Tab-separated table of C-alpha atoms and ligand atoms in Angstrom:
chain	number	residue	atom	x	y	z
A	1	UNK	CA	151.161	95.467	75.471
A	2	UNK	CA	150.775	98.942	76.834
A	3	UNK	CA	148.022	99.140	80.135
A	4	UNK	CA	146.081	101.183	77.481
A	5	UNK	CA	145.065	98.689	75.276
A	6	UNK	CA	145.219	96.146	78.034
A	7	UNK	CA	142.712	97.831	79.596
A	8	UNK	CA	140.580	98.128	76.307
A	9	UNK	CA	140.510	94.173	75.915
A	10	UNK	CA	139.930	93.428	79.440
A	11	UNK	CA	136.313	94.214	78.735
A	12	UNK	CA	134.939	91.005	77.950
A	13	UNK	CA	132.452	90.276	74.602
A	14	UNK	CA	129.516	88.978	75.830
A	15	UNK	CA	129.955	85.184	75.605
A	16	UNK	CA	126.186	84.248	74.978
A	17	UNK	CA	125.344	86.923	72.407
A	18	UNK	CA	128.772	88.421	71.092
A	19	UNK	CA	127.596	92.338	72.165
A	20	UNK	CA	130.659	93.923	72.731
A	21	UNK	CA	129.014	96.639	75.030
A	22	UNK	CA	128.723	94.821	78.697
A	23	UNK	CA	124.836	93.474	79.071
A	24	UNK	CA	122.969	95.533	81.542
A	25	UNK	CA	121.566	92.957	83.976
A	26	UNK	CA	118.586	94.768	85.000
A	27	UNK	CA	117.326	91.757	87.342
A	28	UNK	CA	116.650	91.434	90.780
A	29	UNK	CA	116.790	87.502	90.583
A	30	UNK	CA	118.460	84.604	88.746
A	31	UNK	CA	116.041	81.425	88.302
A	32	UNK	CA	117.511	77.914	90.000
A	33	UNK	CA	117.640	74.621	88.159
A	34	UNK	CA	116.991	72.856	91.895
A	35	UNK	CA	117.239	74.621	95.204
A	36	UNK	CA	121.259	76.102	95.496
A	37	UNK	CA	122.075	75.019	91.713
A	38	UNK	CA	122.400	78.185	89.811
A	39	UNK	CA	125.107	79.884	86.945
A	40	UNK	CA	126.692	81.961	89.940
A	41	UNK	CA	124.103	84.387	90.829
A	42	UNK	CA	121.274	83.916	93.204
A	43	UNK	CA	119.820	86.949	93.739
A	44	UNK	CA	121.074	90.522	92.785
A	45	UNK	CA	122.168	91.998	96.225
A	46	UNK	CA	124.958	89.315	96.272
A	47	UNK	CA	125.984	89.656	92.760
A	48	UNK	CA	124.773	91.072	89.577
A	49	UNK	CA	127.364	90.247	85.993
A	50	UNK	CA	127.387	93.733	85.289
A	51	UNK	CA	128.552	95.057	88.433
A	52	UNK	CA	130.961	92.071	88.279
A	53	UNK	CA	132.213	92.882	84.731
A	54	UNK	CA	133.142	96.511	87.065
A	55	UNK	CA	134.566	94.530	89.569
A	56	UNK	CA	137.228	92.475	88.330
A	57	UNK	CA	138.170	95.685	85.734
A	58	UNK	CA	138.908	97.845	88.942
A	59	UNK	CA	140.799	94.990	90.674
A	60	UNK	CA	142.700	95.000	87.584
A	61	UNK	CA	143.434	98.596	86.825
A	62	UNK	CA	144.283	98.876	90.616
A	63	UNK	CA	146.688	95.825	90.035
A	64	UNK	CA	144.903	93.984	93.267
A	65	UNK	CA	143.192	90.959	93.890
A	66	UNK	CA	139.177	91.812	94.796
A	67	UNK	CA	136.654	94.788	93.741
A	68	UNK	CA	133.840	95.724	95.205
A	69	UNK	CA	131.586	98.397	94.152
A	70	UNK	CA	129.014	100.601	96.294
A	71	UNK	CA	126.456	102.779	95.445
A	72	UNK	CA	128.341	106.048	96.185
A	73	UNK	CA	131.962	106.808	97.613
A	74	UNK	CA	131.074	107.525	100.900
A	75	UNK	CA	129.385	103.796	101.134
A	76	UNK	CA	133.251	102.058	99.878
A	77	UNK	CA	134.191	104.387	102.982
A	78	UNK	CA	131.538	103.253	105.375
A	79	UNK	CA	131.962	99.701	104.231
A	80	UNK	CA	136.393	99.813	105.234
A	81	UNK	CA	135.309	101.631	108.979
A	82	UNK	CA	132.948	98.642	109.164
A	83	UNK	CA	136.260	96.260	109.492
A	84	UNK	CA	136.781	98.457	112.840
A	85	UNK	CA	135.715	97.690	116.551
A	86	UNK	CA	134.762	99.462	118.930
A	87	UNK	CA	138.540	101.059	120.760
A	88	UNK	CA	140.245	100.754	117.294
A	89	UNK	CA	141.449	103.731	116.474
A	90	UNK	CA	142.157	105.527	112.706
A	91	UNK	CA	145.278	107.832	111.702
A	92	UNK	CA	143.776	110.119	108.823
A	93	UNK	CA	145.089	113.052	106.703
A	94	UNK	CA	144.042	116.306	108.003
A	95	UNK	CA	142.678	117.979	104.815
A	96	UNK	CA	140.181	115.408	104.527
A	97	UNK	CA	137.212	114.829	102.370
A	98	UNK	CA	134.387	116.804	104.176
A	99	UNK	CA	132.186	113.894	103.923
A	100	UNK	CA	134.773	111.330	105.461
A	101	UNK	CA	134.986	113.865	108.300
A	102	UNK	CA	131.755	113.805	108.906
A	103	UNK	CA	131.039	110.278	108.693
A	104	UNK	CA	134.142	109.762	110.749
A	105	UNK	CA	133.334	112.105	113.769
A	106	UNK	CA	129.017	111.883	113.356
A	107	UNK	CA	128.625	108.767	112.696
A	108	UNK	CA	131.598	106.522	114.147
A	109	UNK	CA	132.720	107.853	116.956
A	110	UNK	CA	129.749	107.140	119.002
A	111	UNK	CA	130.657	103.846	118.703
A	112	UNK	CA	133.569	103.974	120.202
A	113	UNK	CA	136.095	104.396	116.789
A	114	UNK	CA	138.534	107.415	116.956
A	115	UNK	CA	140.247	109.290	114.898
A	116	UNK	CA	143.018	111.235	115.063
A	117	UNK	CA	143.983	113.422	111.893
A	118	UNK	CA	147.211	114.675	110.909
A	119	UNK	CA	149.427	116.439	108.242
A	120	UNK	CA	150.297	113.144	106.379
A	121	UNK	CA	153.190	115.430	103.824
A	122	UNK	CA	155.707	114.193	106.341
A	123	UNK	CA	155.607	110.813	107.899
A	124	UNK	CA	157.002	111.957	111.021
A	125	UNK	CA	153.624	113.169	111.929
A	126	UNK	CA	152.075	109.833	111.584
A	127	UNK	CA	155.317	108.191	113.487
A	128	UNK	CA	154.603	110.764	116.313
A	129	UNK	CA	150.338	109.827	116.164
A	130	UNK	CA	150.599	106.015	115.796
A	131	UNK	CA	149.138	104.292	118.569
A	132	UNK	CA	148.704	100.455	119.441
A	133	UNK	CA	145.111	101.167	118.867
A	134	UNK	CA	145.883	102.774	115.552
A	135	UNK	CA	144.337	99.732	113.456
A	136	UNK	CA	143.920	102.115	109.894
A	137	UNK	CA	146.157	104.355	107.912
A	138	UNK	CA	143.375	107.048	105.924
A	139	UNK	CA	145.137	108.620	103.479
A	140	UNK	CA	144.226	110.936	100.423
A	141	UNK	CA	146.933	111.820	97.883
A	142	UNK	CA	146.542	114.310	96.706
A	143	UNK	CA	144.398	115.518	99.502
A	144	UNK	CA	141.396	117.743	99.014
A	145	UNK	CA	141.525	120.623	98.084
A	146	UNK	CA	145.315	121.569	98.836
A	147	UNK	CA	146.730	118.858	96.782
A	148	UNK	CA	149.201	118.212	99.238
A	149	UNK	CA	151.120	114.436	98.585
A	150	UNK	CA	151.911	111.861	101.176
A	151	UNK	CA	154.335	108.876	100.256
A	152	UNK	CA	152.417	105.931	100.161
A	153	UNK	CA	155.738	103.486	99.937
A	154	UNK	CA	157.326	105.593	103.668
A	155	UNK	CA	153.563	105.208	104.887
A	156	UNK	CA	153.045	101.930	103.953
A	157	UNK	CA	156.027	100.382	105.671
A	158	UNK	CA	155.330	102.201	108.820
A	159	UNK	CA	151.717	100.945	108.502
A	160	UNK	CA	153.264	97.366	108.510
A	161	UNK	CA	155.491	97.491	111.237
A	162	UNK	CA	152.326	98.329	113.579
A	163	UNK	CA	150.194	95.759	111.812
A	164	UNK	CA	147.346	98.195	110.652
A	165	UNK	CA	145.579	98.698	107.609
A	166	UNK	CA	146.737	101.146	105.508
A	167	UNK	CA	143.921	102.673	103.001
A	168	UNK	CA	144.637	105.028	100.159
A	169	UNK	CA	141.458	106.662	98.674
A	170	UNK	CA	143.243	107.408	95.058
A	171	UNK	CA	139.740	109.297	93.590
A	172	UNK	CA	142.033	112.657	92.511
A	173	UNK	CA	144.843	110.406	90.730
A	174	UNK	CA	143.107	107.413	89.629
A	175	UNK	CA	144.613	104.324	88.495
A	176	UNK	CA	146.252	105.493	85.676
A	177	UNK	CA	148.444	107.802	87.544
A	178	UNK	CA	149.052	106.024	90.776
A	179	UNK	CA	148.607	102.053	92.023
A	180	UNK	CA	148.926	102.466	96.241
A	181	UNK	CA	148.608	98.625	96.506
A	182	UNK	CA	151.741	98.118	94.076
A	183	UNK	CA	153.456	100.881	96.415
A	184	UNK	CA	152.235	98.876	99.701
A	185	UNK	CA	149.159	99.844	100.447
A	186	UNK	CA	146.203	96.812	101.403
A	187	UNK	CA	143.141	98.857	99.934
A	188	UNK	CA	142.082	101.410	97.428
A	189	UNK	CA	138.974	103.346	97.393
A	190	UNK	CA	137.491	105.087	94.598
A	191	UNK	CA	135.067	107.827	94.452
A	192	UNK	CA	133.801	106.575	90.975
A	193	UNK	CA	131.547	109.447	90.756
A	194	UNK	CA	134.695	111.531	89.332
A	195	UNK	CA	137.531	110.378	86.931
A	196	UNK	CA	136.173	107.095	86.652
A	197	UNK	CA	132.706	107.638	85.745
A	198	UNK	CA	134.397	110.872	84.447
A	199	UNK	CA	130.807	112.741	82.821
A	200	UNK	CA	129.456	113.983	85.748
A	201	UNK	CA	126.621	111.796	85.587
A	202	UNK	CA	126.427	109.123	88.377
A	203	UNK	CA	127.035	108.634	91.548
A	204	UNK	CA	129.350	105.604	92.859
A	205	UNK	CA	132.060	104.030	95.476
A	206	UNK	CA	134.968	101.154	94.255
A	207	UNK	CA	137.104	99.300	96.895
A	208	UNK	CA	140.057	97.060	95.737
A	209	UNK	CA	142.145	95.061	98.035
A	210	UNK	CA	145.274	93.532	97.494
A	211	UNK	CA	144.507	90.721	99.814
A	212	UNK	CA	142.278	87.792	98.674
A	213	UNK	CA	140.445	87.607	102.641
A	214	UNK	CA	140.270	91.049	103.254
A	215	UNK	CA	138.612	91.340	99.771
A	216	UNK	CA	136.214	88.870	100.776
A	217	UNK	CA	135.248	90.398	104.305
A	218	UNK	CA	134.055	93.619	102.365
A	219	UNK	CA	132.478	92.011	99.953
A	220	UNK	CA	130.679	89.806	102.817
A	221	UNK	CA	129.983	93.734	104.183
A	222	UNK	CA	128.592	94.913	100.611
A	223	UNK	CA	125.788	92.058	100.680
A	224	UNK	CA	125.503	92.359	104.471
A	225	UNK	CA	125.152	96.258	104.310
A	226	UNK	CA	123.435	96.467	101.214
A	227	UNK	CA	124.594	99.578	99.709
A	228	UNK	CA	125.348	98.154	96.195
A	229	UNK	CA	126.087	99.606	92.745
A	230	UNK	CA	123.163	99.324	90.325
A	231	UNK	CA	123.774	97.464	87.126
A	232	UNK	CA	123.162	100.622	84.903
A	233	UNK	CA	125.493	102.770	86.896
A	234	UNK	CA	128.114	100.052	86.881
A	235	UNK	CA	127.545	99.751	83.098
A	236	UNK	CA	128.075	103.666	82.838
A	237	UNK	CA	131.460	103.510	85.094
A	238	UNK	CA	132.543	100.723	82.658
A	239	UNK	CA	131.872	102.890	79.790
A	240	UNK	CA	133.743	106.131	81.651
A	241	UNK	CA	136.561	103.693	82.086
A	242	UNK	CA	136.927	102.491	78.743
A	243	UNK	CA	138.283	106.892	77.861
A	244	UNK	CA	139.925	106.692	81.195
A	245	UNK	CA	143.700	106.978	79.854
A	246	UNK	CA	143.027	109.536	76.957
A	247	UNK	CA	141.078	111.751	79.473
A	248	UNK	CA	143.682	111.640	82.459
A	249	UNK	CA	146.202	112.636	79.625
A	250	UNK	CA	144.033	115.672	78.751
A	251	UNK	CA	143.110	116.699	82.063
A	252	UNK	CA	146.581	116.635	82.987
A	253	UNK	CA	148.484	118.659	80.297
A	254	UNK	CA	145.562	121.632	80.911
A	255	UNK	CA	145.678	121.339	84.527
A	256	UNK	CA	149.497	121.955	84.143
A	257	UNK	CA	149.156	124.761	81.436
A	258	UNK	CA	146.751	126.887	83.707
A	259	UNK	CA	148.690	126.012	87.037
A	260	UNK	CA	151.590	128.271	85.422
A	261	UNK	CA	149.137	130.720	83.811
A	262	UNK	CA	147.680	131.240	87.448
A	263	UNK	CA	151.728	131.212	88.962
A	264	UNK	CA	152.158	134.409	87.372
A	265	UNK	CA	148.815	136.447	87.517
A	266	UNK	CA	149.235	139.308	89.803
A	267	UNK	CA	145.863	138.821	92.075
A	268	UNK	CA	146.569	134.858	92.953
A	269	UNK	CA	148.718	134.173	95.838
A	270	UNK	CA	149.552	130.803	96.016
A	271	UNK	CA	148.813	127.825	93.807
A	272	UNK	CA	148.973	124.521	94.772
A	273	UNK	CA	149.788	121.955	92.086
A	274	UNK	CA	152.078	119.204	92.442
A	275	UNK	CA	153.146	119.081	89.343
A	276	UNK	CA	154.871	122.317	89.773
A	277	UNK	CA	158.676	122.367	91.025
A	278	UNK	CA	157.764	124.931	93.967
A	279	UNK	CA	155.334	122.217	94.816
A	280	UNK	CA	156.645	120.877	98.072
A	281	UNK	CA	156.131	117.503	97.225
A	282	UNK	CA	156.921	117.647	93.516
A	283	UNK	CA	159.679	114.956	93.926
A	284	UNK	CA	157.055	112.296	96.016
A	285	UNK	CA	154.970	112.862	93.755
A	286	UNK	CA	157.001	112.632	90.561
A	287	UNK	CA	158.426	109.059	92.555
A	288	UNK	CA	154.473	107.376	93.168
A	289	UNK	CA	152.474	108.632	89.875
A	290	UNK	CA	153.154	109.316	86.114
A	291	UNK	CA	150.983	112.637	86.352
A	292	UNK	CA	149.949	115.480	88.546
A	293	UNK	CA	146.048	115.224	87.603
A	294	UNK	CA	143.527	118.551	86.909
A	295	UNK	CA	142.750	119.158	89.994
A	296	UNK	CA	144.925	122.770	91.040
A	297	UNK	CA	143.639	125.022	93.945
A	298	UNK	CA	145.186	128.775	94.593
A	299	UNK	CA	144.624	131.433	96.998
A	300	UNK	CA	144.177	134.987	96.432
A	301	UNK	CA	145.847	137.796	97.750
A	302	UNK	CA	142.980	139.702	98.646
A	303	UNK	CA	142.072	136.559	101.033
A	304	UNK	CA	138.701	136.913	101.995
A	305	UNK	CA	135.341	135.079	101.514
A	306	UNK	CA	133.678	138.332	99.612
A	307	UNK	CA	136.852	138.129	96.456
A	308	UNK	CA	136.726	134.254	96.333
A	309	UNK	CA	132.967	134.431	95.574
A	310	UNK	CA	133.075	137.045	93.484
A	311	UNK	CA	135.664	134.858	91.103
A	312	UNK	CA	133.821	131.684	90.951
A	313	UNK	CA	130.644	133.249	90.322
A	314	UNK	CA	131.780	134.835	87.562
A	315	UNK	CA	133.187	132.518	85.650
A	316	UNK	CA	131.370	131.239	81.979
A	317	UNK	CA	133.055	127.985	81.239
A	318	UNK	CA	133.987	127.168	84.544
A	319	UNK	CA	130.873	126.309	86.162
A	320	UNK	CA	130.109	126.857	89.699
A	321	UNK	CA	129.539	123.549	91.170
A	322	UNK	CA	130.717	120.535	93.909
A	323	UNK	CA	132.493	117.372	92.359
A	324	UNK	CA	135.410	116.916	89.663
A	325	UNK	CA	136.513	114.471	87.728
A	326	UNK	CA	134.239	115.542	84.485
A	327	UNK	CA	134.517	116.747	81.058
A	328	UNK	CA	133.366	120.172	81.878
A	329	UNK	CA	135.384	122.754	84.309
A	330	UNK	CA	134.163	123.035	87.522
A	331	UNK	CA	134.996	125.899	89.746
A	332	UNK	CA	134.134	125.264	93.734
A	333	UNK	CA	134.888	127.616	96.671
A	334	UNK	CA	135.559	124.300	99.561
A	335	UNK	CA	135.018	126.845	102.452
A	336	UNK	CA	131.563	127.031	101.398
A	337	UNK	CA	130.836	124.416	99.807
A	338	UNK	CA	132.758	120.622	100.176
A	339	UNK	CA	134.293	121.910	103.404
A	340	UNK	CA	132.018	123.180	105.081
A	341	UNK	CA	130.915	120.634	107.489
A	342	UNK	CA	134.280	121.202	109.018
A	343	UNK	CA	134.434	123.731	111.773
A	344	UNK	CA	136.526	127.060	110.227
A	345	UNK	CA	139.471	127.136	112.790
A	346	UNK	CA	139.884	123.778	111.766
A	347	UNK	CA	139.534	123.936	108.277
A	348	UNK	CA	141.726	126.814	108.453
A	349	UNK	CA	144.182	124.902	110.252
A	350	UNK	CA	144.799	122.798	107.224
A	351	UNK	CA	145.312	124.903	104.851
A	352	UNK	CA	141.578	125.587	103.225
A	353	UNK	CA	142.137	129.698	103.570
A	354	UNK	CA	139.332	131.697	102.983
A	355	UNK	CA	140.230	132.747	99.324
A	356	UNK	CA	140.923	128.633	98.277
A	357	UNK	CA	139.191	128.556	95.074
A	358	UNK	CA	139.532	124.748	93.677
A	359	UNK	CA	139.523	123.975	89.671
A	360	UNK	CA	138.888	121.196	88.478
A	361	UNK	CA	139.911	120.898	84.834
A	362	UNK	CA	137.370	119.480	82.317
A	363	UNK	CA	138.298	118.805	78.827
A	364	UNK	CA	137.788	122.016	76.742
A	365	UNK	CA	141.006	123.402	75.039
A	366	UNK	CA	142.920	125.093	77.805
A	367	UNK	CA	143.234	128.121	75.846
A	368	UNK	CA	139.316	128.953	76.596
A	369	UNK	CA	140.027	128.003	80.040
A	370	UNK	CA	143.190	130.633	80.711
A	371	UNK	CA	140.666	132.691	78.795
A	372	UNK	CA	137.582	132.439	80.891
A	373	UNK	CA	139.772	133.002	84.058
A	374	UNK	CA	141.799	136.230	82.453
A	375	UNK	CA	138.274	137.857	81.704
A	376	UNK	CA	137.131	137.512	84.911
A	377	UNK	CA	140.038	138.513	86.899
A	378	UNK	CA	139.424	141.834	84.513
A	379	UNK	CA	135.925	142.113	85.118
A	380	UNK	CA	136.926	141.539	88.985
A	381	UNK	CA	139.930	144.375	89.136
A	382	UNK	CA	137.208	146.464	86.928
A	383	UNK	CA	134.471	146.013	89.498
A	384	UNK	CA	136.800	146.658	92.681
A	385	UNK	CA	137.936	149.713	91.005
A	386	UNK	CA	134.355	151.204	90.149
A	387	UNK	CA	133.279	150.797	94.232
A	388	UNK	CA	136.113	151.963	95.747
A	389	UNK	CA	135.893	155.481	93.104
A	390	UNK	CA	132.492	154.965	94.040
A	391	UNK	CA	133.171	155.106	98.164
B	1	LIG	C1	133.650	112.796	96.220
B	1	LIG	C2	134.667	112.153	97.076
B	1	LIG	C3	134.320	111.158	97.996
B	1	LIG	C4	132.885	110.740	98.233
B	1	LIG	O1	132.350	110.092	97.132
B	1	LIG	P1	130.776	110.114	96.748
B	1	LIG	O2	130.764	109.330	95.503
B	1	LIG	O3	130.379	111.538	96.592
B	1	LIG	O4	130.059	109.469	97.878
B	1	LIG	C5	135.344	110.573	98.713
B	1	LIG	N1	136.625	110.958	98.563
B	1	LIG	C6	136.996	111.916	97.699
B	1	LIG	C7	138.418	112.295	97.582
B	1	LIG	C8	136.036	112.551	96.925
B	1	LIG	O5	136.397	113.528	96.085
């Protein structure tokens, strides 16, 4: 049976009733037949059936053993540095998810966690960085928003030999394209708030672990910590993931149909998709994932601040706004905007330039997308051309 259909049928019918939609749950507690004899549920911190229905469909899609699901992506996050102590030390990717960077260096390393970030393309750099302190492997791949590609199999092993945890927060490829714990990694975080939920209109975190007691320490830290996953926005991830294949199909032939359309415009300077063959990680990433996703960033040649606002503001179907992952095109400008948290030399340092306009590519026909951007690269050159006869 292909994974599609798989996944279809994985969503239970509703034993009691026969509703084939999930039943929203909307309880805070379950009633006891005598004190400690209940159906499975207590009380709704612990565990609601909705948010369980999510559960053990993410554990599945990611191919691993436990899911867990928190009330936003930067909570799954919070809830894996929780496994740390005080001297433990994390390896992470250098173009980082601003928020991870900030909840990272604000908020962790006053107790005592460091981390040390480096260019995870090449595994020599985290060979050089491991220390015996280094107790987790961060990784994004594709990173944000330079869409560079680490191996997960080379980064896994090494992660084994010096007995830390290797996690691979897989929120640009999702589970249809890539499965880190089948390629050796022990957890997978989600920012469900993107492809998953996938309509731009919720906000939530998934971990899956391959291991059955690691599983169960962060789900011990989800009802310890609190930060849980409502039952109506874990019914509406369910319901983005039920379109999940057919829109990571979509999103991926448009995203590669404009990454060539912007290749050969004359104002763009470099585009970074890996799905491209000047891509220099095309072939890892061809190995680890059956698609390159719709997420493509690109530079400009004029490189400043002043020409990469002056593009995403001007867009019509390409919307001005943080976040991916939806049906609609979103244009963002990280130096401003995701990134900005991080300090500019550093940000700078990998890779964001100050031109790095992101795209994240919705699901309109990718004709009215090339469109959209050819217009306003016109309406750009036109505007450049009327101030400098103007000077
Ligand atoms: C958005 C995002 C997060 C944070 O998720 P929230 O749901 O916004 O808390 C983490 N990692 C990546 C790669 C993201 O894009």
């Amino acid at each position: 049976m292909s994974t599609a259909t798989e996944l279809i049928h994985s969503i239970p019918v509703d034993p009691l009733t026969g509703a084939i939609s999930v039943p929203i749950y909307q309880t805070s507690t379950f009633v006891q037949e005598a004190p400690g004899v209940n159906k499975g549920y207590d009380y709704a911190r612990t565990g609601n059936p909705t948010r369980a229905t999510l559960e053990q469909l993410i554990a599945q899609l990611e191919k691993g053993t436990v899911g867990v699901a928190f009330s936003s992506g930067l909570a799954a996050i919070d809830a894996i540095v929780k496994l740390l102590k005080t001297g433990d030390e994390i390896l992470a990717v250098d173009d980082i998810y601003g928020g991870a960077f900030r909840l990272f260096t604000q908020v962790y390393e006053k107790f005592g966690i460091k981390v040390t970030y480096v260019d995870c393309s090449d595994v020599n750099n985290l060979v050089d960085a491991i220390t015996p302190n280094t107790k987790l492997i961060w990784l994004e791949t594709p990173t944000n928003p330079t869409l560079k590609i680490a191996d997960i199999e080379a980064i896994a092993s090494l992660a084994k030999t010096h007995h830390c945890l290797l996690c691979v927060d897989n929120t640009f490829a999702s589970p249809v394209l890539q499965q880190p714990l089948a390629l050796g990694a022990d957890i997978v975080i989600h920012s469900a708030t993107k492809y998953l939920g996938g309509h731009s209109d919720l906000i939530a975190g998934l971990v899956v672990t391959k291991d059955a007691d690691l599983g169960a320490r962060i789900k011990y830290l989800q009802n310890a910590c609190g930060a849980i996953l409502a039952p109506f926005d874990s019914w509406l991830v369910i319901r983005g993931i039920e379109t999940l294949h057919l829109r990571i199909r979509q999103h991926c032939n448009s995203a590669l149909r404009i990454a060539r359309y912007l290749t050969q415009h004359p104002a763009v300077d470099k585009v970074f998709y890996p799905g491209l063959p000047t891509h220099p990680n095309h072939e890892v990433a061809q190995k680890q994932s059956s698609g390159f996703g719709g997420i493509i960033s690109f530079t400009l040649k004029e490189d400043t601040e002043e020409a990469a606002v002056r593009l995403v503001t001007q867009t019509r179907l390409f919307k001005l706004a943080e976040s991916l992952g939806g049906i609609k095109s979103l244009v963002s400008h990280p130096a401003n905007m995701t990134h900005k948290s991080i300090p500019a030399a550093k940000r700078r340092a990998a890779g964001v330039q100050d031109s790095l306009i992101r795209l994240s590519i919705g699901l309109e026909e990718p004709e009215d997308l090339i469109n959209d951007l050819e217009q306003t690269f016109q309406l750009i050159s036109e505007q450049t051309q009327t101030s400098v006869s103007a000077a």
